[in-house]
Amino acid sequence: MNGARCIALLRGINVGRAKRIAMADLRQLVGELGCTDVRTLLNSGNVVFRAPPKLRAAMAARIQDAMVVKLGVVARVMVLGSDDLDRIVAANPLLAVATDNARLLVFVFSDPQAPALLAPLAERDWAPDMLAVGEQAAYLWCPDGVLESKVAGAMGKLIGDGLTARNWNTLCKLQALCAEPPKG
């Protein structure tokens, strides 16, 4: 094994016609940066890999820069350790109310100020939506869908690209992928 399991979340990849990246190219790029056991999930910029401890802290910037140079794509990248992902999953306070995991979103923070910035939004009544803010992520239940969610729009205006969202199904699949033994 070469280092701890990490998850890279690329913001806005393969949504519509912009920022198109083949997952094979993304896996190769991350591997060329010194990572091993590189796997992707879905076609939307989710990468699980092992990184040597000395590289882990810099991986978001390294992936982001390499995507521009090698793939011509500019996108914000956030990297979590699998331990961070486990904490984010365990801290979700909205599981009891969410009835559709595709409409239960988790917004992962890259900005350490995000919890304080989002706290006032969590105090408002957004019914039928519900928002909870944790230390590393915000949890949004939007039963009518994210496009209809007023709170999702408010979060985007407030934080911009300092957060990226995944639905609960995807987050759980990433957690399961992190738990799998290395390939080969």
Short mmCIF file of N, CA and C in Angstrom, two decimals:
data_model
loop_
_atom_site.label_atom_id
_atom_site.label_comp_id
_atom_site.label_asym_id
_atom_site.label_seq_id
_atom_site.Cartn_x
_atom_site.Cartn_y
_atom_site.Cartn_z
N MET A 1 0.84 -1.18 0.00
CA MET A 1 0.00 0.00 0.00
C MET A 1 0.88 1.24 0.00
N ASN A 2 0.42 2.22 -0.74
CA ASN A 2 1.18 3.44 -0.86
C ASN A 2 0.35 4.60 -0.32
N GLY A 3 0.37 4.83 0.98
CA GLY A 3 -0.30 5.96 1.56
C GLY A 3 -1.76 5.72 1.91
N ALA A 4 -2.37 6.78 2.40
CA ALA A 4 -3.75 6.74 2.86
C ALA A 4 -4.71 6.94 1.70
N ARG A 5 -5.90 6.41 1.85
CA ARG A 5 -6.95 6.60 0.84
C ARG A 5 -7.42 8.05 0.89
N CYS A 6 -7.58 8.64 -0.28
CA CYS A 6 -8.06 10.00 -0.42
C CYS A 6 -9.16 10.03 -1.47
N ILE A 7 -9.96 11.07 -1.43
CA ILE A 7 -11.02 11.28 -2.39
C ILE A 7 -10.88 12.68 -2.94
N ALA A 8 -10.79 12.79 -4.27
CA ALA A 8 -10.80 14.09 -4.92
C ALA A 8 -12.20 14.32 -5.48
N LEU A 9 -12.76 15.47 -5.18
CA LEU A 9 -14.06 15.88 -5.70
C LEU A 9 -13.83 17.05 -6.63
N LEU A 10 -14.08 16.85 -7.90
CA LEU A 10 -13.90 17.90 -8.90
C LEU A 10 -15.23 18.61 -9.08
N ARG A 11 -15.18 19.91 -9.04
CA ARG A 11 -16.41 20.71 -9.10
C ARG A 11 -16.80 20.98 -10.56
N GLY A 12 -18.04 20.62 -10.91
CA GLY A 12 -18.58 20.98 -12.21
C GLY A 12 -18.06 20.20 -13.40
N ILE A 13 -17.51 19.02 -13.18
CA ILE A 13 -16.97 18.22 -14.28
C ILE A 13 -18.09 17.45 -14.97
N ASN A 14 -18.05 17.44 -16.30
CA ASN A 14 -18.97 16.66 -17.13
C ASN A 14 -20.44 16.96 -16.85
N VAL A 15 -20.71 18.21 -16.53
CA VAL A 15 -22.09 18.67 -16.36
C VAL A 15 -22.40 19.49 -17.61
N GLY A 16 -23.36 19.06 -18.37
CA GLY A 16 -23.64 19.74 -19.64
C GLY A 16 -22.50 19.50 -20.61
N ARG A 17 -22.20 20.49 -21.43
CA ARG A 17 -21.16 20.34 -22.45
C ARG A 17 -19.81 20.89 -22.02
N ALA A 18 -19.78 21.60 -20.91
CA ALA A 18 -18.53 22.23 -20.47
C ALA A 18 -17.70 21.29 -19.61
N LYS A 19 -16.43 21.56 -19.55
CA LYS A 19 -15.49 20.85 -18.66
C LYS A 19 -15.60 19.33 -18.80
N ARG A 20 -15.47 18.85 -20.02
CA ARG A 20 -15.57 17.42 -20.29
C ARG A 20 -14.22 16.76 -20.05
N ILE A 21 -14.21 15.70 -19.26
CA ILE A 21 -13.00 14.92 -18.98
C ILE A 21 -13.37 13.45 -19.01
N ALA A 22 -12.61 12.67 -19.76
CA ALA A 22 -12.78 11.22 -19.73
C ALA A 22 -12.20 10.71 -18.41
N MET A 23 -12.90 9.81 -17.78
CA MET A 23 -12.43 9.30 -16.49
C MET A 23 -11.12 8.55 -16.63
N ALA A 24 -10.87 7.91 -17.75
CA ALA A 24 -9.58 7.24 -17.97
C ALA A 24 -8.44 8.26 -17.96
N ASP A 25 -8.67 9.41 -18.57
CA ASP A 25 -7.65 10.48 -18.58
C ASP A 25 -7.45 11.02 -17.16
N LEU A 26 -8.51 11.14 -16.42
CA LEU A 26 -8.40 11.63 -15.04
C LEU A 26 -7.64 10.64 -14.17
N ARG A 27 -7.93 9.35 -14.32
CA ARG A 27 -7.20 8.33 -13.56
C ARG A 27 -5.71 8.37 -13.90
N GLN A 28 -5.40 8.50 -15.18
CA GLN A 28 -3.99 8.56 -15.60
C GLN A 28 -3.31 9.79 -15.02
N LEU A 29 -3.97 10.92 -15.08
CA LEU A 29 -3.41 12.16 -14.55
C LEU A 29 -3.09 12.03 -13.06
N VAL A 30 -4.02 11.51 -12.28
CA VAL A 30 -3.81 11.36 -10.84
C VAL A 30 -2.68 10.35 -10.58
N GLY A 31 -2.62 9.29 -11.37
CA GLY A 31 -1.53 8.33 -11.23
C GLY A 31 -0.18 8.94 -11.53
N GLU A 32 -0.11 9.80 -12.53
CA GLU A 32 1.15 10.46 -12.88
C GLU A 32 1.61 11.44 -11.81
N LEU A 33 0.72 11.81 -10.91
CA LEU A 33 1.09 12.72 -9.81
C LEU A 33 1.65 11.96 -8.60
N GLY A 34 1.87 10.66 -8.76
CA GLY A 34 2.46 9.87 -7.68
C GLY A 34 1.47 9.10 -6.84
N CYS A 35 0.22 9.04 -7.27
CA CYS A 35 -0.80 8.32 -6.52
C CYS A 35 -0.95 6.91 -7.07
N THR A 36 -1.47 6.02 -6.24
CA THR A 36 -1.67 4.63 -6.64
C THR A 36 -3.11 4.23 -6.39
N ASP A 37 -3.47 3.04 -6.91
CA ASP A 37 -4.81 2.48 -6.71
C ASP A 37 -5.88 3.52 -7.04
N VAL A 38 -5.71 4.18 -8.20
CA VAL A 38 -6.60 5.27 -8.62
C VAL A 38 -7.86 4.69 -9.26
N ARG A 39 -9.01 5.11 -8.74
CA ARG A 39 -10.31 4.67 -9.25
C ARG A 39 -11.22 5.87 -9.36
N THR A 40 -12.12 5.82 -10.33
CA THR A 40 -13.11 6.88 -10.45
C THR A 40 -14.49 6.29 -10.22
N LEU A 41 -15.40 7.14 -9.82
CA LEU A 41 -16.79 6.74 -9.59
C LEU A 41 -17.68 7.66 -10.41
N LEU A 42 -18.54 7.05 -11.20
CA LEU A 42 -19.44 7.77 -12.09
C LEU A 42 -18.62 8.60 -13.07
N ASN A 43 -19.26 9.49 -13.77
CA ASN A 43 -18.57 10.28 -14.78
C ASN A 43 -18.57 11.75 -14.37
N SER A 44 -18.52 12.00 -13.07
CA SER A 44 -18.70 13.37 -12.61
C SER A 44 -17.60 13.87 -11.69
N GLY A 45 -16.40 13.35 -11.86
CA GLY A 45 -15.28 13.92 -11.12
C GLY A 45 -15.14 13.47 -9.69
N ASN A 46 -15.25 12.17 -9.48
CA ASN A 46 -15.02 11.58 -8.16
C ASN A 46 -13.86 10.61 -8.30
N VAL A 47 -12.77 10.85 -7.61
CA VAL A 47 -11.58 10.01 -7.73
C VAL A 47 -11.16 9.53 -6.35
N VAL A 48 -10.97 8.22 -6.22
CA VAL A 48 -10.45 7.64 -4.99
C VAL A 48 -9.04 7.15 -5.32
N PHE A 49 -8.09 7.44 -4.44
CA PHE A 49 -6.70 7.08 -4.70
C PHE A 49 -5.94 6.98 -3.39
N ARG A 50 -4.74 6.44 -3.48
CA ARG A 50 -3.82 6.44 -2.35
C ARG A 50 -2.71 7.43 -2.66
N ALA A 51 -2.41 8.25 -1.67
CA ALA A 51 -1.36 9.25 -1.82
C ALA A 51 -0.38 9.13 -0.67
N PRO A 52 0.90 9.24 -0.96
CA PRO A 52 1.88 9.26 0.13
C PRO A 52 1.56 10.43 1.07
N PRO A 53 1.76 10.22 2.38
CA PRO A 53 1.42 11.27 3.35
C PRO A 53 2.01 12.64 3.02
N LYS A 54 3.23 12.67 2.49
CA LYS A 54 3.86 13.96 2.19
C LYS A 54 3.18 14.68 1.02
N LEU A 55 2.43 13.96 0.19
CA LEU A 55 1.76 14.57 -0.95
C LEU A 55 0.31 14.95 -0.66
N ARG A 56 -0.29 14.34 0.35
CA ARG A 56 -1.73 14.47 0.57
C ARG A 56 -2.19 15.93 0.69
N ALA A 57 -1.50 16.72 1.45
CA ALA A 57 -1.94 18.10 1.68
C ALA A 57 -1.95 18.93 0.40
N ALA A 58 -1.08 18.61 -0.52
CA ALA A 58 -0.96 19.40 -1.74
C ALA A 58 -1.72 18.82 -2.93
N MET A 59 -2.40 17.69 -2.74
CA MET A 59 -3.01 17.00 -3.88
C MET A 59 -4.08 17.81 -4.58
N ALA A 60 -4.90 18.55 -3.88
CA ALA A 60 -5.95 19.33 -4.55
C ALA A 60 -5.33 20.30 -5.55
N ALA A 61 -4.34 21.06 -5.11
CA ALA A 61 -3.69 22.03 -5.99
C ALA A 61 -2.95 21.33 -7.13
N ARG A 62 -2.32 20.20 -6.84
CA ARG A 62 -1.57 19.48 -7.88
C ARG A 62 -2.52 18.93 -8.95
N ILE A 63 -3.64 18.37 -8.54
CA ILE A 63 -4.61 17.85 -9.52
C ILE A 63 -5.20 19.01 -10.32
N GLN A 64 -5.57 20.07 -9.64
CA GLN A 64 -6.15 21.24 -10.29
C GLN A 64 -5.20 21.79 -11.35
N ASP A 65 -3.93 21.97 -10.99
CA ASP A 65 -2.93 22.49 -11.93
C ASP A 65 -2.69 21.54 -13.10
N ALA A 66 -2.60 20.25 -12.81
CA ALA A 66 -2.34 19.26 -13.87
C ALA A 66 -3.52 19.18 -14.84
N MET A 67 -4.73 19.37 -14.36
CA MET A 67 -5.89 19.34 -15.25
C MET A 67 -5.82 20.48 -16.27
N VAL A 68 -5.37 21.64 -15.83
CA VAL A 68 -5.24 22.78 -16.74
C VAL A 68 -4.17 22.48 -17.78
N VAL A 69 -3.00 22.03 -17.32
CA VAL A 69 -1.86 21.82 -18.21
C VAL A 69 -2.10 20.65 -19.17
N LYS A 70 -2.58 19.52 -18.66
CA LYS A 70 -2.67 18.31 -19.47
C LYS A 70 -4.01 18.11 -20.16
N LEU A 71 -5.10 18.63 -19.55
CA LEU A 71 -6.42 18.38 -20.11
C LEU A 71 -7.13 19.66 -20.58
N GLY A 72 -6.54 20.82 -20.26
CA GLY A 72 -7.14 22.08 -20.68
C GLY A 72 -8.44 22.40 -19.97
N VAL A 73 -8.62 21.87 -18.76
CA VAL A 73 -9.86 22.06 -18.01
C VAL A 73 -9.56 22.77 -16.69
N VAL A 74 -10.31 23.83 -16.43
CA VAL A 74 -10.19 24.55 -15.17
C VAL A 74 -11.37 24.14 -14.29
N ALA A 75 -11.06 23.57 -13.13
CA ALA A 75 -12.11 23.18 -12.18
C ALA A 75 -11.53 23.15 -10.78
N ARG A 76 -12.35 23.54 -9.84
CA ARG A 76 -11.94 23.51 -8.44
C ARG A 76 -11.88 22.05 -7.99
N VAL A 77 -10.84 21.69 -7.23
CA VAL A 77 -10.67 20.32 -6.73
C VAL A 77 -10.57 20.38 -5.22
N MET A 78 -11.29 19.50 -4.56
CA MET A 78 -11.21 19.35 -3.12
C MET A 78 -10.77 17.93 -2.83
N VAL A 79 -9.85 17.76 -1.89
CA VAL A 79 -9.38 16.43 -1.53
C VAL A 79 -9.66 16.19 -0.05
N LEU A 80 -10.28 15.05 0.20
CA LEU A 80 -10.56 14.60 1.57
C LEU A 80 -9.82 13.31 1.82
N GLY A 81 -9.45 13.06 3.05
CA GLY A 81 -8.99 11.74 3.43
C GLY A 81 -10.21 10.86 3.66
N SER A 82 -10.04 9.55 3.57
CA SER A 82 -11.19 8.67 3.81
C SER A 82 -11.72 8.85 5.23
N ASP A 83 -10.84 9.22 6.17
CA ASP A 83 -11.28 9.50 7.54
C ASP A 83 -12.19 10.73 7.58
N ASP A 84 -11.88 11.75 6.77
CA ASP A 84 -12.73 12.93 6.67
C ASP A 84 -14.11 12.54 6.12
N LEU A 85 -14.10 11.72 5.07
CA LEU A 85 -15.36 11.28 4.48
C LEU A 85 -16.19 10.49 5.49
N ASP A 86 -15.54 9.63 6.25
CA ASP A 86 -16.26 8.87 7.28
C ASP A 86 -16.92 9.81 8.30
N ARG A 87 -16.22 10.86 8.71
CA ARG A 87 -16.78 11.82 9.66
C ARG A 87 -17.96 12.58 9.05
N ILE A 88 -17.83 12.97 7.79
CA ILE A 88 -18.90 13.70 7.11
C ILE A 88 -20.15 12.83 7.01
N VAL A 89 -19.98 11.58 6.64
CA VAL A 89 -21.11 10.66 6.53
C VAL A 89 -21.76 10.44 7.90
N ALA A 90 -20.93 10.21 8.92
CA ALA A 90 -21.46 9.94 10.26
C ALA A 90 -22.18 11.15 10.86
N ALA A 91 -21.83 12.35 10.44
CA ALA A 91 -22.39 13.56 11.04
C ALA A 91 -23.71 14.02 10.41
N ASN A 92 -24.20 13.32 9.40
CA ASN A 92 -25.39 13.77 8.69
C ASN A 92 -26.63 13.73 9.60
N PRO A 93 -27.18 14.89 9.95
CA PRO A 93 -28.34 14.92 10.85
C PRO A 93 -29.69 14.81 10.13
N LEU A 94 -29.67 14.73 8.79
CA LEU A 94 -30.93 14.75 8.05
C LEU A 94 -31.39 13.39 7.55
N LEU A 95 -30.69 12.34 7.93
CA LEU A 95 -31.06 11.00 7.45
C LEU A 95 -32.47 10.59 7.86
N ALA A 96 -32.90 11.03 9.01
CA ALA A 96 -34.23 10.64 9.50
C ALA A 96 -35.36 11.29 8.71
N VAL A 97 -35.11 12.42 8.07
CA VAL A 97 -36.17 13.10 7.32
C VAL A 97 -36.10 12.87 5.82
N ALA A 98 -34.93 12.55 5.31
CA ALA A 98 -34.77 12.37 3.86
C ALA A 98 -35.38 11.04 3.42
N THR A 99 -36.21 11.11 2.40
CA THR A 99 -36.85 9.89 1.89
C THR A 99 -36.34 9.50 0.52
N ASP A 100 -35.46 10.32 -0.07
CA ASP A 100 -34.89 10.05 -1.39
C ASP A 100 -33.42 10.48 -1.35
N ASN A 101 -32.53 9.51 -1.34
CA ASN A 101 -31.10 9.80 -1.21
C ASN A 101 -30.53 10.62 -2.37
N ALA A 102 -31.21 10.62 -3.50
CA ALA A 102 -30.76 11.43 -4.63
C ALA A 102 -31.03 12.92 -4.39
N ARG A 103 -31.94 13.23 -3.46
CA ARG A 103 -32.28 14.62 -3.16
C ARG A 103 -31.74 15.08 -1.81
N LEU A 104 -30.91 14.24 -1.22
CA LEU A 104 -30.20 14.59 0.01
C LEU A 104 -28.77 14.91 -0.41
N LEU A 105 -28.43 16.18 -0.36
CA LEU A 105 -27.13 16.64 -0.85
C LEU A 105 -26.18 16.95 0.30
N VAL A 106 -24.91 16.71 0.04
CA VAL A 106 -23.86 17.05 0.98
C VAL A 106 -22.90 18.00 0.27
N PHE A 107 -22.77 19.20 0.81
CA PHE A 107 -21.88 20.21 0.27
C PHE A 107 -20.60 20.19 1.09
N VAL A 108 -19.52 19.78 0.47
CA VAL A 108 -18.23 19.67 1.16
C VAL A 108 -17.52 21.02 1.07
N PHE A 109 -16.96 21.46 2.19
CA PHE A 109 -16.31 22.77 2.26
C PHE A 109 -14.83 22.68 1.89
N SER A 110 -14.36 23.66 1.15
CA SER A 110 -12.92 23.84 1.01
C SER A 110 -12.48 25.07 1.78
N ASP A 111 -13.42 25.93 2.09
CA ASP A 111 -13.15 27.16 2.83
C ASP A 111 -13.45 26.94 4.31
N PRO A 112 -12.44 27.09 5.18
CA PRO A 112 -12.68 26.87 6.61
C PRO A 112 -13.69 27.86 7.21
N GLN A 113 -13.96 28.95 6.53
CA GLN A 113 -14.94 29.93 7.02
C GLN A 113 -16.37 29.56 6.64
N ALA A 114 -16.54 28.55 5.79
CA ALA A 114 -17.88 28.19 5.29
C ALA A 114 -18.89 27.91 6.39
N PRO A 115 -18.55 27.14 7.44
CA PRO A 115 -19.57 26.89 8.47
C PRO A 115 -20.11 28.18 9.09
N ALA A 116 -19.25 29.11 9.37
CA ALA A 116 -19.70 30.38 9.97
C ALA A 116 -20.52 31.19 8.98
N LEU A 117 -20.13 31.17 7.71
CA LEU A 117 -20.87 31.92 6.70
C LEU A 117 -22.26 31.33 6.47
N LEU A 118 -22.36 30.00 6.53
CA LEU A 118 -23.63 29.33 6.25
C LEU A 118 -24.56 29.22 7.46
N ALA A 119 -24.02 29.41 8.65
CA ALA A 119 -24.83 29.25 9.87
C ALA A 119 -26.12 30.08 9.85
N PRO A 120 -26.10 31.34 9.42
CA PRO A 120 -27.36 32.10 9.37
C PRO A 120 -28.40 31.47 8.43
N LEU A 121 -27.95 30.86 7.35
CA LEU A 121 -28.90 30.21 6.45
C LEU A 121 -29.57 29.02 7.12
N ALA A 122 -28.82 28.29 7.94
CA ALA A 122 -29.36 27.11 8.62
C ALA A 122 -30.41 27.49 9.66
N GLU A 123 -30.41 28.73 10.11
CA GLU A 123 -31.37 29.18 11.11
C GLU A 123 -32.72 29.57 10.50
N ARG A 124 -32.75 29.73 9.17
CA ARG A 124 -33.98 30.13 8.49
C ARG A 124 -34.85 28.92 8.18
N ASP A 125 -36.12 29.17 8.01
CA ASP A 125 -37.06 28.12 7.59
C ASP A 125 -37.13 28.13 6.06
N TRP A 126 -36.66 27.06 5.45
CA TRP A 126 -36.63 26.94 3.99
C TRP A 126 -37.66 25.92 3.50
N ALA A 127 -38.63 25.59 4.31
CA ALA A 127 -39.58 24.52 4.00
C ALA A 127 -40.05 24.57 2.54
N PRO A 128 -40.06 23.44 1.88
CA PRO A 128 -39.91 22.08 2.41
C PRO A 128 -38.45 21.64 2.56
N ASP A 129 -37.50 22.48 2.13
CA ASP A 129 -36.09 22.12 2.26
C ASP A 129 -35.65 22.22 3.72
N MET A 130 -34.57 21.49 4.02
CA MET A 130 -33.96 21.57 5.35
C MET A 130 -32.45 21.66 5.16
N LEU A 131 -31.81 22.52 5.93
CA LEU A 131 -30.37 22.71 5.87
C LEU A 131 -29.77 22.54 7.26
N ALA A 132 -28.69 21.77 7.32
CA ALA A 132 -27.91 21.62 8.55
C ALA A 132 -26.46 21.86 8.19
N VAL A 133 -25.74 22.58 9.03
CA VAL A 133 -24.34 22.91 8.77
C VAL A 133 -23.46 22.22 9.79
N GLY A 134 -22.50 21.45 9.30
CA GLY A 134 -21.54 20.78 10.16
C GLY A 134 -20.17 21.41 10.03
N GLU A 135 -19.18 20.76 10.60
CA GLU A 135 -17.81 21.30 10.58
C GLU A 135 -17.16 21.20 9.21
N GLN A 136 -17.43 20.11 8.49
CA GLN A 136 -16.77 19.89 7.20
C GLN A 136 -17.71 19.92 6.02
N ALA A 137 -19.02 19.96 6.30
CA ALA A 137 -20.00 19.90 5.21
C ALA A 137 -21.34 20.48 5.66
N ALA A 138 -22.13 20.84 4.68
CA ALA A 138 -23.53 21.22 4.92
C ALA A 138 -24.39 20.14 4.29
N TYR A 139 -25.51 19.87 4.93
CA TYR A 139 -26.42 18.82 4.50
C TYR A 139 -27.73 19.48 4.09
N LEU A 140 -28.18 19.18 2.89
CA LEU A 140 -29.38 19.81 2.36
C LEU A 140 -30.37 18.75 1.87
N TRP A 141 -31.53 18.75 2.47
CA TRP A 141 -32.63 17.91 2.01
C TRP A 141 -33.51 18.80 1.15
N CYS A 142 -33.57 18.49 -0.14
CA CYS A 142 -34.40 19.28 -1.05
C CYS A 142 -35.37 18.33 -1.76
N PRO A 143 -36.53 18.07 -1.14
CA PRO A 143 -37.47 17.09 -1.66
C PRO A 143 -38.01 17.42 -3.05
N ASP A 144 -38.00 18.70 -3.44
CA ASP A 144 -38.49 19.09 -4.76
C ASP A 144 -37.36 19.17 -5.78
N GLY A 145 -36.14 18.82 -5.38
CA GLY A 145 -34.99 18.85 -6.28
C GLY A 145 -34.14 20.08 -6.08
N VAL A 146 -32.88 19.96 -6.43
CA VAL A 146 -31.92 21.04 -6.21
C VAL A 146 -32.25 22.26 -7.07
N LEU A 147 -32.78 22.05 -8.27
CA LEU A 147 -33.10 23.18 -9.13
C LEU A 147 -34.22 24.04 -8.56
N GLU A 148 -35.07 23.45 -7.74
CA GLU A 148 -36.17 24.18 -7.10
C GLU A 148 -35.78 24.73 -5.73
N SER A 149 -34.60 24.41 -5.26
CA SER A 149 -34.20 24.75 -3.90
C SER A 149 -33.69 26.19 -3.79
N LYS A 150 -34.39 26.99 -3.01
CA LYS A 150 -33.96 28.37 -2.78
C LYS A 150 -32.70 28.41 -1.91
N VAL A 151 -32.60 27.48 -0.97
CA VAL A 151 -31.43 27.49 -0.09
C VAL A 151 -30.17 27.09 -0.85
N ALA A 152 -30.27 26.18 -1.81
CA ALA A 152 -29.09 25.82 -2.60
C ALA A 152 -28.57 27.03 -3.37
N GLY A 153 -29.48 27.80 -3.91
CA GLY A 153 -29.08 29.03 -4.61
C GLY A 153 -28.44 30.03 -3.68
N ALA A 154 -29.00 30.18 -2.49
CA ALA A 154 -28.44 31.11 -1.51
C ALA A 154 -27.04 30.67 -1.09
N MET A 155 -26.84 29.36 -0.93
CA MET A 155 -25.52 28.85 -0.56
C MET A 155 -24.50 29.15 -1.66
N GLY A 156 -24.90 28.93 -2.90
CA GLY A 156 -24.00 29.20 -4.02
C GLY A 156 -23.60 30.66 -4.11
N LYS A 157 -24.56 31.56 -3.88
CA LYS A 157 -24.25 32.99 -3.92
C LYS A 157 -23.31 33.38 -2.79
N LEU A 158 -23.47 32.76 -1.64
CA LEU A 158 -22.68 33.10 -0.47
C LEU A 158 -21.26 32.54 -0.54
N ILE A 159 -21.11 31.29 -0.98
CA ILE A 159 -19.82 30.61 -0.94
C ILE A 159 -19.17 30.48 -2.31
N GLY A 160 -19.95 30.44 -3.37
CA GLY A 160 -19.39 30.29 -4.71
C GLY A 160 -18.78 28.92 -4.90
N ASP A 161 -17.57 28.88 -5.45
CA ASP A 161 -16.95 27.58 -5.72
C ASP A 161 -16.16 27.05 -4.53
N GLY A 162 -16.41 27.59 -3.34
CA GLY A 162 -15.76 27.12 -2.12
C GLY A 162 -16.42 25.89 -1.54
N LEU A 163 -17.38 25.34 -2.28
CA LEU A 163 -17.99 24.07 -1.87
C LEU A 163 -18.40 23.31 -3.11
N THR A 164 -18.52 22.02 -2.97
CA THR A 164 -19.01 21.18 -4.04
C THR A 164 -19.96 20.16 -3.43
N ALA A 165 -20.97 19.79 -4.19
CA ALA A 165 -22.01 18.91 -3.65
C ALA A 165 -22.01 17.55 -4.32
N ARG A 166 -22.39 16.56 -3.53
CA ARG A 166 -22.65 15.21 -4.02
C ARG A 166 -23.92 14.74 -3.34
N ASN A 167 -24.71 13.94 -4.04
CA ASN A 167 -25.90 13.42 -3.37
C ASN A 167 -25.49 12.28 -2.44
N TRP A 168 -26.40 11.91 -1.56
CA TRP A 168 -26.09 10.91 -0.53
C TRP A 168 -25.70 9.57 -1.14
N ASN A 169 -26.36 9.18 -2.22
CA ASN A 169 -26.01 7.91 -2.88
C ASN A 169 -24.54 7.92 -3.30
N THR A 170 -24.11 8.99 -3.94
CA THR A 170 -22.72 9.08 -4.41
C THR A 170 -21.74 9.08 -3.25
N LEU A 171 -22.04 9.82 -2.21
CA LEU A 171 -21.15 9.87 -1.05
C LEU A 171 -20.99 8.48 -0.42
N CYS A 172 -22.09 7.75 -0.31
CA CYS A 172 -22.02 6.40 0.26
C CYS A 172 -21.24 5.46 -0.65
N LYS A 173 -21.37 5.62 -1.97
CA LYS A 173 -20.60 4.80 -2.91
C LYS A 173 -19.11 5.13 -2.80
N LEU A 174 -18.78 6.40 -2.62
CA LEU A 174 -17.37 6.77 -2.43
C LEU A 174 -16.82 6.17 -1.15
N GLN A 175 -17.61 6.19 -0.10
CA GLN A 175 -17.18 5.61 1.17
C GLN A 175 -16.94 4.10 1.00
N ALA A 176 -17.82 3.42 0.30
CA ALA A 176 -17.66 1.98 0.06
C ALA A 176 -16.42 1.71 -0.79
N LEU A 177 -16.17 2.55 -1.78
CA LEU A 177 -15.00 2.38 -2.64
C LEU A 177 -13.71 2.56 -1.83
N CYS A 178 -13.73 3.48 -0.89
CA CYS A 178 -12.55 3.68 -0.02
C CYS A 178 -12.29 2.45 0.85
N ALA A 179 -13.34 1.73 1.18
CA ALA A 179 -13.20 0.55 2.07
C ALA A 179 -12.76 -0.70 1.32
N GLU A 180 -12.83 -0.68 -0.02
CA GLU A 180 -12.44 -1.86 -0.80
C GLU A 180 -10.92 -2.06 -0.71
N PRO A 181 -10.49 -3.33 -0.79
CA PRO A 181 -9.05 -3.59 -0.83
C PRO A 181 -8.45 -3.07 -2.12
N PRO A 182 -7.14 -2.79 -2.12
CA PRO A 182 -6.49 -2.32 -3.33
C PRO A 182 -6.65 -3.32 -4.49
N LYS A 183 -6.69 -2.79 -5.71
CA LYS A 183 -6.78 -3.63 -6.90
C LYS A 183 -5.44 -4.35 -7.12
N GLY A 184 -5.54 -5.49 -7.78
CA GLY A 184 -4.35 -6.22 -8.24
C GLY A 184 -3.52 -6.68 -7.14
#
